[in-house]
Coordinates of C-alpha atoms in Angstrom, one line a residue:
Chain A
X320 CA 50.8 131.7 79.7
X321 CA 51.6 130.8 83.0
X322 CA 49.9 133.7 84.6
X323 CA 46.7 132.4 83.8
X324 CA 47.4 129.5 85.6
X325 CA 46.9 131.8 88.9
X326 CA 43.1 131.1 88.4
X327 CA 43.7 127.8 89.9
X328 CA 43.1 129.1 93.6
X329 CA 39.9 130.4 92.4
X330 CA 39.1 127.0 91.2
X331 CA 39.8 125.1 94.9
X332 CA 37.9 128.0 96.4
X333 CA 34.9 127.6 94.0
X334 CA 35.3 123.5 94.6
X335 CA 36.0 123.8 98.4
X336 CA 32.5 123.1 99.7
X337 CA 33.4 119.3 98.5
X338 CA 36.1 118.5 96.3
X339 CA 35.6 114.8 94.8
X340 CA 38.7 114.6 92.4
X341 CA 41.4 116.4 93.6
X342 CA 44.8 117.4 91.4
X343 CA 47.7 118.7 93.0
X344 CA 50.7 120.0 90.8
X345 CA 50.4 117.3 88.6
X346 CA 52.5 116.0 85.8
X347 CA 53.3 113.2 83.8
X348 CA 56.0 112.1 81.5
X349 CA 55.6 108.6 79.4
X350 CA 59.2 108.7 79.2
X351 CA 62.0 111.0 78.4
X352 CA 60.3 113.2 76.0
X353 CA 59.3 115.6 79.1
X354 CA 55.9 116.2 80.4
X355 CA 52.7 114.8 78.8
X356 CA 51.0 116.7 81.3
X357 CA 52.7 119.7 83.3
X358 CA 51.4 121.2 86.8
X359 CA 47.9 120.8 86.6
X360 CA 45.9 121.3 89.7
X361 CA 42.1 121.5 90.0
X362 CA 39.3 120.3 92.1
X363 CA 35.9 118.8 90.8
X364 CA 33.1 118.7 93.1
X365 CA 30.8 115.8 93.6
X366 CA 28.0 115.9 90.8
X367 CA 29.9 118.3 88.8
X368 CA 29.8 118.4 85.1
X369 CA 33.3 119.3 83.6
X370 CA 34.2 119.1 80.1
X371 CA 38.2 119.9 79.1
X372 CA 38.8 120.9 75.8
X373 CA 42.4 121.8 73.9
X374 CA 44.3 121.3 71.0
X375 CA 44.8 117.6 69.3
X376 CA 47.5 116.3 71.4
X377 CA 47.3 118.2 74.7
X378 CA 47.4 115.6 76.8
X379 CA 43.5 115.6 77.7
X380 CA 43.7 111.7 77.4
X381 CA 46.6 111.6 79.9
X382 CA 44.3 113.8 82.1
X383 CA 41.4 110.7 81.7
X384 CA 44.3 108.3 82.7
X385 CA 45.5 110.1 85.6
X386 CA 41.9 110.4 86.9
X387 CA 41.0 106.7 87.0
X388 CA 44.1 105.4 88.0
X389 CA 45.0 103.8 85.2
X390 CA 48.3 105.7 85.1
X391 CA 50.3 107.4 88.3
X392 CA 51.5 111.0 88.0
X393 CA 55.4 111.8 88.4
X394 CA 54.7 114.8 90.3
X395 CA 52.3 116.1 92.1
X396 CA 49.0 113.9 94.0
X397 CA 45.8 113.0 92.7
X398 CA 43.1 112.1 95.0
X399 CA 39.9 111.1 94.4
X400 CA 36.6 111.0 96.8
X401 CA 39.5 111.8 99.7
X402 CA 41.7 109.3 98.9
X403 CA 45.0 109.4 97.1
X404 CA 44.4 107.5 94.1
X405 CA 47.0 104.5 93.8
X406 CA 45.5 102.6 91.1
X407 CA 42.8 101.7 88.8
X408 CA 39.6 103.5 90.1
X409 CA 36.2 101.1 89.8
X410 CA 34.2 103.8 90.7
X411 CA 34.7 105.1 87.2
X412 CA 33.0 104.6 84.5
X413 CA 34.7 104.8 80.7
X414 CA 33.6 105.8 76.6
X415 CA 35.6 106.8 74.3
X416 CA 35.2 107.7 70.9
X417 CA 35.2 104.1 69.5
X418 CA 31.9 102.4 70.8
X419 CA 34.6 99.4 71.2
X420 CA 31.4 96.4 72.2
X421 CA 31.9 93.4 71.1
X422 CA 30.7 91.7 68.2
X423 CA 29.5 88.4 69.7
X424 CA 27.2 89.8 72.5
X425 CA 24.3 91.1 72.6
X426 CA 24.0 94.8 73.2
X427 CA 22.4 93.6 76.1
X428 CA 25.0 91.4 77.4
X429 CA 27.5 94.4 76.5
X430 CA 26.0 96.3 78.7
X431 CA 26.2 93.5 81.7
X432 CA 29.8 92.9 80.8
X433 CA 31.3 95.3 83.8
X434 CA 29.3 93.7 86.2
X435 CA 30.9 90.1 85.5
X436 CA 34.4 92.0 86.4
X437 CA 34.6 94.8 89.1
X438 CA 33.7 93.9 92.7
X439 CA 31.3 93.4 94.1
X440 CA 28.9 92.6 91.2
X441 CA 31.4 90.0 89.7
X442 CA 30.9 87.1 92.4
X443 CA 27.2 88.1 92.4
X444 CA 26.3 87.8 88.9
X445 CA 24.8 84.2 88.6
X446 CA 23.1 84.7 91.7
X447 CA 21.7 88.5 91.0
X448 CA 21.5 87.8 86.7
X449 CA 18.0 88.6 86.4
X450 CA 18.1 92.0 88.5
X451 CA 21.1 93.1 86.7
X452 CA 19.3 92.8 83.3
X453 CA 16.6 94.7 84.7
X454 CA 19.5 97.7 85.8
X455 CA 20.4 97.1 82.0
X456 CA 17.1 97.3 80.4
X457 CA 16.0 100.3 82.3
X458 CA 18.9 101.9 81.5
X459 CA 19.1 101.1 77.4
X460 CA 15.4 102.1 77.7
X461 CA 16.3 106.2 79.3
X462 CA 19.3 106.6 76.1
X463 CA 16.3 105.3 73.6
X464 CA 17.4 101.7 73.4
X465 CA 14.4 99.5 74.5
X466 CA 14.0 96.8 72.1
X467 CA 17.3 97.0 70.9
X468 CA 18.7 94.8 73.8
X469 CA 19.1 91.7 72.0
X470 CA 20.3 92.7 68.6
X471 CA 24.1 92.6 68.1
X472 CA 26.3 95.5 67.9
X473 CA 27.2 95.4 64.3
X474 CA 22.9 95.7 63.7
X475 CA 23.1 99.0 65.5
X476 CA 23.9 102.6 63.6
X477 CA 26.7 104.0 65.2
X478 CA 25.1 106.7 67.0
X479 CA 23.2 103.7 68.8
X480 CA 26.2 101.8 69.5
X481 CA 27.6 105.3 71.2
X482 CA 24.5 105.3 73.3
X483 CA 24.7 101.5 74.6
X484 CA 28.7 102.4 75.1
X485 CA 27.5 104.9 77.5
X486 CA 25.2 102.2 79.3
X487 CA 28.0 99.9 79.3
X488 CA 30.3 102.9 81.1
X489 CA 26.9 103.8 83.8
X490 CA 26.2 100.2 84.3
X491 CA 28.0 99.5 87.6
X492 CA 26.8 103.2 89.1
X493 CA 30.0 104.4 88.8
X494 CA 30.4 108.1 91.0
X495 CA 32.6 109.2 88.0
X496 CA 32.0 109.3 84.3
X497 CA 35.2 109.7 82.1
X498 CA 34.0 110.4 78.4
X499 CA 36.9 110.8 76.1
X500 CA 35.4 112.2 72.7
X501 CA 32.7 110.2 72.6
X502 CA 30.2 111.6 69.9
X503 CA 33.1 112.6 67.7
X504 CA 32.8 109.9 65.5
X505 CA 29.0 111.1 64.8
X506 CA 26.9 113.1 62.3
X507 CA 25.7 116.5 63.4
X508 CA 22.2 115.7 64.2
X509 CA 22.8 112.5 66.1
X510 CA 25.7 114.3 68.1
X511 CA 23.2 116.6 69.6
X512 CA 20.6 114.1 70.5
X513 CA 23.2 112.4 72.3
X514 CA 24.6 115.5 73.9
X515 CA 20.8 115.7 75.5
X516 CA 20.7 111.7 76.1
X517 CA 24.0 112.6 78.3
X518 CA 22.3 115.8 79.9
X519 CA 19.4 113.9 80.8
X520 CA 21.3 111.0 82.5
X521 CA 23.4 113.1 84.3
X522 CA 20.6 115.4 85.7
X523 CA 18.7 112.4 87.0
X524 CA 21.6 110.7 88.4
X525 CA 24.3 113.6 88.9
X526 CA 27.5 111.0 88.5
X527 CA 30.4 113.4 88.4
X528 CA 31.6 113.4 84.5
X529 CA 34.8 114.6 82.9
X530 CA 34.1 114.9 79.2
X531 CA 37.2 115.5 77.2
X532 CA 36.2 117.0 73.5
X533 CA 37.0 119.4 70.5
X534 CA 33.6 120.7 70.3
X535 CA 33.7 123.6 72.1
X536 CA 29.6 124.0 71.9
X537 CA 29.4 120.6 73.2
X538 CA 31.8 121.4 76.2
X539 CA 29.5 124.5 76.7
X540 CA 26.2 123.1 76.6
X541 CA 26.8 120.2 78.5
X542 CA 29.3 121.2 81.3
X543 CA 29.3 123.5 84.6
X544 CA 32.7 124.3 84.3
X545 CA 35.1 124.1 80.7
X546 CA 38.5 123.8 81.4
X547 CA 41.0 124.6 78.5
X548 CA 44.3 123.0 78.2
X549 CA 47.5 124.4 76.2
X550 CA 49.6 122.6 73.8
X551 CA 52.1 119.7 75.1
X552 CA 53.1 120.1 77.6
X553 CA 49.9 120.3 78.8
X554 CA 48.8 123.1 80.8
X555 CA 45.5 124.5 82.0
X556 CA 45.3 127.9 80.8
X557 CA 41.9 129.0 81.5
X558 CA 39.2 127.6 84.0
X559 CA 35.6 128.6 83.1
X560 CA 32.4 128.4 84.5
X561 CA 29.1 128.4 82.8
X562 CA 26.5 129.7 84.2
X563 CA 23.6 129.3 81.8
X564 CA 20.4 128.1 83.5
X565 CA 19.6 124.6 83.6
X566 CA 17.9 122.3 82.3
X567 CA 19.3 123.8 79.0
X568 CA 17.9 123.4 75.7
X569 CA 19.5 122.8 72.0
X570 CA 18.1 125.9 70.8
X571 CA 19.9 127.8 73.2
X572 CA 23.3 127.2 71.5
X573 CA 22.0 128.8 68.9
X574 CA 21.1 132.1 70.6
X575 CA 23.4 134.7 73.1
X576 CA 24.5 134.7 75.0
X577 CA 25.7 130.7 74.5
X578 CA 27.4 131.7 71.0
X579 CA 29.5 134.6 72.6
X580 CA 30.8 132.4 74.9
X581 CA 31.9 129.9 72.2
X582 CA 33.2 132.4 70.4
X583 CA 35.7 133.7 73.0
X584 CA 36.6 130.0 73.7
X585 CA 37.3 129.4 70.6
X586 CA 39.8 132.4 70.6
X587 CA 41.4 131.7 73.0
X588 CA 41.9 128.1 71.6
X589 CA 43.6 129.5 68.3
X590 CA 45.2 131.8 70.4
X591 CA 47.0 128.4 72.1
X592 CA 47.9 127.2 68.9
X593 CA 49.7 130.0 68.0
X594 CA 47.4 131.9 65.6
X595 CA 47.4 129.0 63.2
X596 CA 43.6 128.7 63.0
Chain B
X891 CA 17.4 78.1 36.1
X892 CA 18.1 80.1 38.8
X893 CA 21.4 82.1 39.7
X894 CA 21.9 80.0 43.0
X895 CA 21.1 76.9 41.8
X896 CA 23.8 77.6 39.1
X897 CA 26.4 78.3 41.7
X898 CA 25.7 75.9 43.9
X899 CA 25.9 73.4 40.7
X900 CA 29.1 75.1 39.0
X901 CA 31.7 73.3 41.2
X902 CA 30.2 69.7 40.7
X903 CA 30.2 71.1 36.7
X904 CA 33.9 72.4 37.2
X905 CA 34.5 68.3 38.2
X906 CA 33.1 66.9 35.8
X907 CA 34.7 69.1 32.8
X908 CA 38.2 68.5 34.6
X909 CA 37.1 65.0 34.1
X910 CA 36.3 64.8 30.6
X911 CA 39.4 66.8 29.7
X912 CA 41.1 64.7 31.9
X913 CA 39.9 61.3 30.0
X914 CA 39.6 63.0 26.3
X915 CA 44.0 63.9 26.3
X916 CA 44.6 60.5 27.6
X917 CA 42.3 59.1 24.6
X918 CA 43.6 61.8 22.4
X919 CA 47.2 61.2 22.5
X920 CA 47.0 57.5 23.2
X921 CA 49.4 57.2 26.7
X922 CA 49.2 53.7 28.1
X923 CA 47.3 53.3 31.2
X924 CA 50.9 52.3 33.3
X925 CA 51.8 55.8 32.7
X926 CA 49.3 58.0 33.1
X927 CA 45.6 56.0 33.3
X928 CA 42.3 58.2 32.2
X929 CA 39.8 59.1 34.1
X930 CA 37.9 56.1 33.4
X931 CA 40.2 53.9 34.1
X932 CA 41.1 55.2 37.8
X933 CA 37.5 54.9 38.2
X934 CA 37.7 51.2 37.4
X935 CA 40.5 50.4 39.8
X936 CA 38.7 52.4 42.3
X937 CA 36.1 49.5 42.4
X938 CA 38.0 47.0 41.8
X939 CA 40.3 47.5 44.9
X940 CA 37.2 48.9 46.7
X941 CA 38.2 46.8 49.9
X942 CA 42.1 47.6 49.7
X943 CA 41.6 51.0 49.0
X944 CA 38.5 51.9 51.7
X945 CA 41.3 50.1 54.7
X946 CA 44.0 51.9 53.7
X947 CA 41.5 55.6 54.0
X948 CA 40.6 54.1 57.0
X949 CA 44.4 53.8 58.5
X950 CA 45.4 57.4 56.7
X951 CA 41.9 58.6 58.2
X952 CA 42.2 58.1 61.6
X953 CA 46.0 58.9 62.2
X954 CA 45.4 62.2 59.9
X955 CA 42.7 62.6 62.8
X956 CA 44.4 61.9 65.9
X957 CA 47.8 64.0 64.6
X958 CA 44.8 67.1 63.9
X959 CA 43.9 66.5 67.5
X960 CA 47.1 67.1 68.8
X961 CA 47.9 69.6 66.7
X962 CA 44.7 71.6 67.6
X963 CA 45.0 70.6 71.6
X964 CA 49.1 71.8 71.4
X965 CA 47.9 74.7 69.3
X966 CA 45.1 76.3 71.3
X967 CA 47.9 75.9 74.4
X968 CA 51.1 77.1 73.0
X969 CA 48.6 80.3 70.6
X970 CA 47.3 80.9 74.2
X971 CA 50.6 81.5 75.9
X972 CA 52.3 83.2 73.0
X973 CA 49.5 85.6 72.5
X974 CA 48.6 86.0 76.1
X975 CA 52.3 88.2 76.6
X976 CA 54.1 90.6 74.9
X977 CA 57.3 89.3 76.0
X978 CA 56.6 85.7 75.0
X979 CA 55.0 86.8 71.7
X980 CA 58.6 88.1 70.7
X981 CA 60.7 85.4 72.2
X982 CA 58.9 82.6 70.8
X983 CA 57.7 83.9 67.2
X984 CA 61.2 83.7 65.6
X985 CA 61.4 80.0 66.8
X986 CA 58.1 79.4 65.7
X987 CA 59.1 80.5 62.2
X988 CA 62.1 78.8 61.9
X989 CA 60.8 75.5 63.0
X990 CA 57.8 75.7 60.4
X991 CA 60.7 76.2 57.9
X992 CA 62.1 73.2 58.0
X993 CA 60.5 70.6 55.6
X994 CA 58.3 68.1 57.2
X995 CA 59.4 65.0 55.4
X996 CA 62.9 65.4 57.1
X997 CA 61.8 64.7 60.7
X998 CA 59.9 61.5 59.3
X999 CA 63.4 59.5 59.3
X1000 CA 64.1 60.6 62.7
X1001 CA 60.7 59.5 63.8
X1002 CA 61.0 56.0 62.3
X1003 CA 64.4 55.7 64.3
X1004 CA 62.3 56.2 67.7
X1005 CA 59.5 55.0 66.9
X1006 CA 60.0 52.3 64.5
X1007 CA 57.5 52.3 61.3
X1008 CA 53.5 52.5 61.4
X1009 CA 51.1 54.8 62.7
X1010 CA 52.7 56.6 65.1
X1011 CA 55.0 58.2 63.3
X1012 CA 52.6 59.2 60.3
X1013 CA 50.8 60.7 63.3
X1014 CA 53.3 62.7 64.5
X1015 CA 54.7 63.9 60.7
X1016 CA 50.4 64.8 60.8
X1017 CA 50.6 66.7 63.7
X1018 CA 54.3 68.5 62.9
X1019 CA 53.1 70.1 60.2
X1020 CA 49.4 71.5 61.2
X1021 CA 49.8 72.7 64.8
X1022 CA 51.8 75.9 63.4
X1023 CA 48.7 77.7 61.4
X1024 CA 46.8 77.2 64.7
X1025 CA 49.7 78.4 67.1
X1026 CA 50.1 81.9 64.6
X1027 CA 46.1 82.1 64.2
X1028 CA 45.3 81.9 67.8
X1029 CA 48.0 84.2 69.2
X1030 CA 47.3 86.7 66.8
X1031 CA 43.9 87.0 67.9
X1032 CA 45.0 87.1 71.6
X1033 CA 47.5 89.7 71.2
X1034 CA 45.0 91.9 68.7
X1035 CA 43.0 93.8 71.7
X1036 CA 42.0 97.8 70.9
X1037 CA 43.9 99.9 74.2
X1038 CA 40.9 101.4 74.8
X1039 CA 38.6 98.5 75.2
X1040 CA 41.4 97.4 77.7
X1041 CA 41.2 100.7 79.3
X1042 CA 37.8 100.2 79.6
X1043 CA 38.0 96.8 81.7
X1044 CA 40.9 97.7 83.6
X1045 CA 39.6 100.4 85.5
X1046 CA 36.9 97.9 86.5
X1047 CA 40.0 96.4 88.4
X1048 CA 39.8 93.3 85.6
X1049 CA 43.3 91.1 86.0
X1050 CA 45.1 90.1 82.6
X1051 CA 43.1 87.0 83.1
X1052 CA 39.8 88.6 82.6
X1053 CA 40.3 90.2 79.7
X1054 CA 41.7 87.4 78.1
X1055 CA 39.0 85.2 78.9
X1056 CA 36.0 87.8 78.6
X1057 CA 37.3 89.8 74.9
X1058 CA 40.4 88.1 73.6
X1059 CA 39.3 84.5 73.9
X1060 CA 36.4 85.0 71.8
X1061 CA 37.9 87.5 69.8
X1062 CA 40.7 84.8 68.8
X1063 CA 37.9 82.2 67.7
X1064 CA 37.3 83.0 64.5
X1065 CA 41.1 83.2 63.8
X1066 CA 41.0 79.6 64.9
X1067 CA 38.6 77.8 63.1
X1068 CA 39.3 79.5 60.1
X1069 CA 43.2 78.0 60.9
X1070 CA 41.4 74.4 61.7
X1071 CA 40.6 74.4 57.9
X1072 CA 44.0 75.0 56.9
X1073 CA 45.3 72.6 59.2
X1074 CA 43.7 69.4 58.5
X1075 CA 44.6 69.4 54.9
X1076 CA 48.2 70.4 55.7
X1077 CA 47.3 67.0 58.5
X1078 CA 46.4 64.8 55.0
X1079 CA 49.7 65.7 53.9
X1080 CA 51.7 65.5 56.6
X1081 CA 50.4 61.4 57.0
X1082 CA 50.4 60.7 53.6
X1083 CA 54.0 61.9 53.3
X1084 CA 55.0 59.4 56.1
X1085 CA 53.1 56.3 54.8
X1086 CA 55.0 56.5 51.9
X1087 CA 58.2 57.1 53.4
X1088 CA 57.6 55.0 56.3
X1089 CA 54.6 52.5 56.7
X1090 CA 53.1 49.2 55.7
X1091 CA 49.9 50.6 55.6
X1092 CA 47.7 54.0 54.5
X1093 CA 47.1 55.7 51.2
X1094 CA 50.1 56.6 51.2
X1095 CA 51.8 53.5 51.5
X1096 CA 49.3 51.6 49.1
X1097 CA 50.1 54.1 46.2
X1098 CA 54.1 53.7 46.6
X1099 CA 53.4 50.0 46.4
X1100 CA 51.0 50.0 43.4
X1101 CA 53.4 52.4 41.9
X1102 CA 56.4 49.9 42.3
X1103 CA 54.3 47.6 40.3
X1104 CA 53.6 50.1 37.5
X1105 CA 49.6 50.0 38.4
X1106 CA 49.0 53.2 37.9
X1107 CA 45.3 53.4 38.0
X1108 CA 45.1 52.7 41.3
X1109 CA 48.1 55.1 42.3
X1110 CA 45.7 58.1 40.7
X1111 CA 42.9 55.7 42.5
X1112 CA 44.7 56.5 46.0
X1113 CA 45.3 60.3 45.2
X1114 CA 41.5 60.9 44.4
X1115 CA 40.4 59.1 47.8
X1116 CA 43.2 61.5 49.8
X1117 CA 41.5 64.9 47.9
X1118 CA 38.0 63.4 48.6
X1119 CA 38.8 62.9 52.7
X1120 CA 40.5 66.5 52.7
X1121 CA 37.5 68.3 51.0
X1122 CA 34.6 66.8 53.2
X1123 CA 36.9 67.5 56.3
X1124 CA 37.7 70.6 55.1
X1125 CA 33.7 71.7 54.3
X1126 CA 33.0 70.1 57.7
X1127 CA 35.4 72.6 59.5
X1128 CA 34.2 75.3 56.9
X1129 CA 30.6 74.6 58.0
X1130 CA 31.4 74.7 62.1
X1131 CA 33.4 77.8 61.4
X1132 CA 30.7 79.4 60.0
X1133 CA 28.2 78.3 62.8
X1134 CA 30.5 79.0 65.8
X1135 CA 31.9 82.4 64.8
X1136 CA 28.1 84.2 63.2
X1137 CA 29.1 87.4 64.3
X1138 CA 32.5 87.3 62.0
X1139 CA 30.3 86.9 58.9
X1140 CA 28.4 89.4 59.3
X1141 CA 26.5 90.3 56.1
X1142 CA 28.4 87.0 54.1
X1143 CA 25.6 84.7 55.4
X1144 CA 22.9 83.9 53.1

């Protein structure tokens, strides 16, 4: 399993014209249980899409942590735009799979609620209010929100809460976009509208994203590069780059040669879990 | 008539049968009135002592008040605190619990001894006994935050302090007035319990007198005025509850 791992100069080669998040021989352990997350090093250029994909329990989470600071490694560095990353990163933006606004604002006022915290937005806010809710409402209006601002979250279907969870995470112009499952908790239909909601933003605005998810067409379709992750201790075992044309369309997950490709990630994904699929 | 106006009637009806009931056994089994009055005559002592009865509220009104005050000022601090840390939230819980066990009525002695009888002990018996449902309520909405959420605001640099005040602040409201409803009629009781323990004056004092003296209409008098100040003080903190706090309703409103 390890020899696989010799990709990884590959990867620094391929992300050598700029790398913008930068793992060394990482690894993490919680506590004594040994390694979350073992020897992982990979490079991310500015403006790339990369989605990370693995078995329940893998550690892709840990990976999310690491990225934004929110957790130190043991081993190994991180760095992140150049600079070793010492703790929580405010150039990052978060969703997870849980919407997670809150009930007594507005989706509006959701939305705002970074800038009333990270720097320098915070100490601008009263001051700035009005052009911040413009930001807002532009951006509610590109993921299909416009006139949805001032109902409250609990008014909204959940694929719409999803969408103004992603506004809330883009709000602040963060350079990197951490999304840990976030359409997982959706229906089919309104999992692939969103998947083109994200492609959209992301080719008008080219944030960086790390999109950690089981859907293997969904890493596919959306990402320049899939990286896949082995069982705990979590490894990468395969780096992968897609090289379907963009702007990419639904249909063409339907067609080769998108389905071949899912199909030999999805191999080598039961192949990690030990034949059990 | 209609299916709301029937609800909104059935707990004035639910009155007035416990009422009749109430007056029909007394009449049935013939009990004499300095045992156990009927409904009827309560209601006569009640205006017959009209101006005893309406000062006495107004003593076990206002001290039932000002110990609520207290309890909800010492509350919101101590629930804040406790549910602001993990480490206080297990250090102080278990003390917590243990004091709310012990029975109210036993500190009222040791407040009479350092503070002589009156109102300030039936204050503090008032405010013993409701601050607890606010410290528990409010702390548990503090400490109740999803990880991720946290995650969420962390990364944006935000100190304990911010996410306290922007999520579990509000989050913990509704917890809180929903406590403040439970806590002023615990308040009723905890005052009541000292006037007749320990007072020259209140409800409770005025029925521990009248019962001494074997007028029992106007002991069952007193104990109808007491429920009648908890319910409209509880409906009033029922009614603010439901105004501050929309978003908790959600889909209960009508």
């Amino acid at each position: 399993m390890t020899a696989t791992t010799t990709e990884t100069p590959a990867a620094t080669a391929a992300g050598s014209e700029r790398a913008f998040v930068d793992f060394e021989g990482v690894s993490l352990a919680y506590d004594d249980s040994g390694n979350a997350i073992e020897d992982i090093s990979l490079s991310i250029r500015d403006g790339e899409f990369v989605a990370i994909v693995g078995p329940s329990g893998c550690g892709k989470s840990t990976f999310m942590k690491l990225c934004t600071g929110l957790h130190g490694p043991t081993q190994g560095s991180v760095r992140v735009a150049g600079e070793p990353v010492t703790g929580p990163l405010k150039i990052s933006g978060m969703a997870f799979q849980n919407a997670n606004l809150l009930p007594w604002r507005t989706t509006l006022d959701n939305v705002l609620l970074p800038l009333e915290i990270v720097r320098p937005y915070r100490s601008q806010f009263r001051k700035r209010r009005a052009e911040f809710v413009g930001w807002a409402r532009e951006l509610l209006r590109t993921v299909g929100l416009e006139g949805y601002e001032d109902q409250f979250p609990w008014q909204l279907s959940g694929g719409m809460q999803q969408r103004a969870s992603i506004c809330r995470a883009l709000i602040h112009q963060p350079k990197l976009l951490m999304l840990d499952e976030p359409f997982a908790a959706l229906d089919a239909f309104t999992r692939e509208e969103l998947w083109c909601v994200l492609r959209d933003l992301w080719q008008a605005q080219r944030f960086t994203v790390v999109l950690v998810t089981h859907d293997l067409r969904e890493a596919a379709f959306l990402a320049d590069t899939v990286y896949v992750m082995s069982k705990r201790p979590g490894r990468i075992v395969e780096r992968r780059e897609i090289d379907l044309p963009r702007p990419r369309e639904l249909e063409t997950t339907y067609r080769e040669p998108f389905t071949s490709l899912v199909l030999e990630l999805r191999a080598q994904i039961g192949e990690i879990r030990g034949g059990a699929a | 008539m209609k299916a709301t106006t029937k609800e909104r009637l059935a707990p004035w009806l639910a009155v007035i049968a416990l009422l009749a009931i109430w007056e029909g056994t007394v009449r049935a089994l013939n009990v004499p009135p300095f045992l156990f009055p009927g409904a009827l005559a309560t209601f006569e002592a009640m205006i017959t002592f009209a101006g005893p009865i309406s000062m006495h509220s107004w003593q076990t009104l206002w001290t039932t008040v000002v110990g609520f005050g207290l309890g909800v000022a010492v509350g919101l601090v101590l629930g804040f605190i406790i549910g602001s840390s993990r480490f206080m939230y297990r250090a102080c819980y278990p003390l917590l619990v243990g004091f709310n066990a012990i029975p109210k009525v036993a500190f009222v002695p040791i407040l009479v001894v350092w503070f002589g009888i009156g109102s300030v002990p039936a204050i503090l018996t008032a405010f013993l006994i409701c601050f607890f449902p606010i410290v528990v309520n409010v702390a548990t909405g503090l400490a109740t935050l999803e990880p991720e959420l946290e995650d969420v605001l962390r990364v944006l640099g935000a100190k304990r302090l911010d996410v306290l005040l922007k999520v579990g602040l509000p989050r913990s409201l509704p917890y809180f007035f929903a406590s403040l409803k439970v806590a002023i009629t615990l308040a009723f009781v905890g005052t009541v319990v000292s006037e007749t323990v320990a007072s020259n004056q209140g409800i409770g004092y005025l029925m521990m007198s009248a019962g001494s003296q074997m007028r029992m209409p106007l002991v069952f008098a007193g104990l109808i005025v007491i429920s009648a100040m908890a319910m409209v003080m509880y409906e009033l903190f029922a009614v603010l509850e439901k105004r501050m706090t929309r978003w908790a309703h959600r889909g209960q409103d009508r």
